[in-house]
């Protein structure tokens, strides 16, 4: 099984990834993501991408969360094989 680490923005609708790390250096932003449930090893599924590509709706921990593409470019995930 080939597991590659990619940015969350690289996933397409229906693809899943396990959160590996958040590269953003802003402590306040990192804390906000952690408070929303984006913690290490959580499974994230891309649910919807708006027609213009921003925002992106993801599913994690049983709920949907909409995030701006700019905010999730530094979220690194291990892409799950189908």
PDB file of C-alpha atoms in Angstrom:
ATOM      1  CA  UNK A   1       0.000   0.000   0.000  1.00  0.00           C
ATOM      2  CA  UNK A   2       1.399   3.331  -1.074  1.00  0.00           C
ATOM      3  CA  UNK A   3       0.505   6.091   1.364  1.00  0.00           C
ATOM      4  CA  UNK A   4       1.438   9.574   0.223  1.00  0.00           C
ATOM      5  CA  UNK A   5       1.355  12.742   2.292  1.00  0.00           C
ATOM      6  CA  UNK A   6      -0.385  15.633   0.531  1.00  0.00           C
ATOM      7  CA  UNK A   7      -2.048  18.925   1.374  1.00  0.00           C
ATOM      8  CA  UNK A   8      -5.766  18.713   2.178  1.00  0.00           C
ATOM      9  CA  UNK A   9      -6.388  20.973  -0.848  1.00  0.00           C
ATOM     10  CA  UNK A  10      -4.979  18.243  -3.137  1.00  0.00           C
ATOM     11  CA  UNK A  11      -7.816  15.825  -2.341  1.00  0.00           C
ATOM     12  CA  UNK A  12     -10.865  15.592  -4.582  1.00  0.00           C
ATOM     13  CA  UNK A  13     -14.529  15.068  -3.622  1.00  0.00           C
ATOM     14  CA  UNK A  14     -14.986  11.714  -1.885  1.00  0.00           C
ATOM     15  CA  UNK A  15     -11.298  11.222  -1.118  1.00  0.00           C
ATOM     16  CA  UNK A  16     -10.150  10.676   2.457  1.00  0.00           C
ATOM     17  CA  UNK A  17      -7.023  11.463   4.388  1.00  0.00           C
ATOM     18  CA  UNK A  18      -5.689  11.064   7.911  1.00  0.00           C
ATOM     19  CA  UNK A  19      -4.363  14.283   9.414  1.00  0.00           C
ATOM     20  CA  UNK A  20      -0.596  14.113   9.885  1.00  0.00           C
ATOM     21  CA  UNK A  21       0.356  17.704  10.734  1.00  0.00           C
ATOM     22  CA  UNK A  22      -0.633  21.361  10.531  1.00  0.00           C
ATOM     23  CA  UNK A  23       2.270  23.405   9.157  1.00  0.00           C
ATOM     24  CA  UNK A  24       0.845  26.868   9.845  1.00  0.00           C
ATOM     25  CA  UNK A  25       3.019  28.815  12.274  1.00  0.00           C
ATOM     26  CA  UNK A  26       0.217  30.974  13.700  1.00  0.00           C
ATOM     27  CA  UNK A  27      -0.588  29.668  17.192  1.00  0.00           C
ATOM     28  CA  UNK A  28      -4.048  31.266  17.204  1.00  0.00           C
ATOM     29  CA  UNK A  29      -4.972  29.672  13.880  1.00  0.00           C
ATOM     30  CA  UNK A  30      -3.597  26.301  14.962  1.00  0.00           C
ATOM     31  CA  UNK A  31      -5.612  26.489  18.209  1.00  0.00           C
ATOM     32  CA  UNK A  32      -8.776  27.320  16.253  1.00  0.00           C
ATOM     33  CA  UNK A  33      -8.322  24.246  14.041  1.00  0.00           C
ATOM     34  CA  UNK A  34      -7.679  22.047  17.081  1.00  0.00           C
ATOM     35  CA  UNK A  35     -10.844  23.394  18.732  1.00  0.00           C
ATOM     36  CA  UNK A  36     -12.825  22.435  15.608  1.00  0.00           C
ATOM     37  CA  UNK A  37     -11.630  18.824  15.938  1.00  0.00           C
ATOM     38  CA  UNK A  38      -8.747  18.844  13.472  1.00  0.00           C
ATOM     39  CA  UNK A  39      -6.336  16.797  15.557  1.00  0.00           C
ATOM     40  CA  UNK A  40      -3.639  14.321  14.603  1.00  0.00           C
ATOM     41  CA  UNK A  41      -4.861  10.989  13.157  1.00  0.00           C
ATOM     42  CA  UNK A  42      -8.451  12.182  12.541  1.00  0.00           C
ATOM     43  CA  UNK A  43     -10.022  10.908   9.303  1.00  0.00           C
ATOM     44  CA  UNK A  44     -11.107  13.753   6.991  1.00  0.00           C
ATOM     45  CA  UNK A  45     -13.336  13.281   3.927  1.00  0.00           C
ATOM     46  CA  UNK A  46     -13.798  15.922   1.227  1.00  0.00           C
ATOM     47  CA  UNK A  47     -17.591  16.292   0.912  1.00  0.00           C
ATOM     48  CA  UNK A  48     -18.134  19.298  -1.361  1.00  0.00           C
ATOM     49  CA  UNK A  49     -16.137  21.928  -3.198  1.00  0.00           C
ATOM     50  CA  UNK A  50     -17.944  25.133  -4.128  1.00  0.00           C
ATOM     51  CA  UNK A  51     -18.218  25.967  -7.850  1.00  0.00           C
ATOM     52  CA  UNK A  52     -15.464  28.571  -7.592  1.00  0.00           C
ATOM     53  CA  UNK A  53     -13.274  26.216  -5.523  1.00  0.00           C
ATOM     54  CA  UNK A  54     -13.568  28.056  -2.229  1.00  0.00           C
ATOM     55  CA  UNK A  55     -14.744  27.119   0.447  1.00  0.00           C
ATOM     56  CA  UNK A  56     -14.345  23.369   0.806  1.00  0.00           C
ATOM     57  CA  UNK A  57     -16.698  21.263   2.934  1.00  0.00           C
ATOM     58  CA  UNK A  58     -15.078  18.411   4.859  1.00  0.00           C
ATOM     59  CA  UNK A  59     -16.526  15.718   7.106  1.00  0.00           C
ATOM     60  CA  UNK A  60     -14.776  14.695  10.300  1.00  0.00           C
ATOM     61  CA  UNK A  61     -15.892  13.235  13.610  1.00  0.00           C
ATOM     62  CA  UNK A  62     -19.484  12.935  12.317  1.00  0.00           C
ATOM     63  CA  UNK A  63     -20.021  16.561  11.306  1.00  0.00           C
ATOM     64  CA  UNK A  64     -19.364  18.796   8.306  1.00  0.00           C
ATOM     65  CA  UNK A  65     -17.064  21.775   8.429  1.00  0.00           C
ATOM     66  CA  UNK A  66     -16.550  24.428   5.738  1.00  0.00           C
ATOM     67  CA  UNK A  67     -13.078  25.909   5.477  1.00  0.00           C
ATOM     68  CA  UNK A  68     -11.406  28.369   3.140  1.00  0.00           C
ATOM     69  CA  UNK A  69      -8.875  26.912   0.737  1.00  0.00           C
ATOM     70  CA  UNK A  70      -6.279  29.378   2.030  1.00  0.00           C
ATOM     71  CA  UNK A  71      -6.773  28.055   5.576  1.00  0.00           C
ATOM     72  CA  UNK A  72      -6.336  24.379   4.730  1.00  0.00           C
ATOM     73  CA  UNK A  73      -3.374  24.530   2.355  1.00  0.00           C
ATOM     74  CA  UNK A  74      -1.004  23.839   5.293  1.00  0.00           C
ATOM     75  CA  UNK A  75      -2.971  20.846   6.623  1.00  0.00           C
ATOM     76  CA  UNK A  76      -1.056  17.730   5.619  1.00  0.00           C
ATOM     77  CA  UNK A  77      -2.868  14.399   5.352  1.00  0.00           C
ATOM     78  CA  UNK A  78      -1.931  10.828   4.508  1.00  0.00           C
ATOM     79  CA  UNK A  79      -4.082  10.030   1.493  1.00  0.00           C
ATOM     80  CA  UNK A  80      -6.203   6.906   1.969  1.00  0.00           C
ATOM     81  CA  UNK A  81      -6.308   4.319  -0.806  1.00  0.00           C
ATOM     82  CA  UNK A  82      -9.756   3.586  -2.236  1.00  0.00           C
TER      83      UNK A  82
END
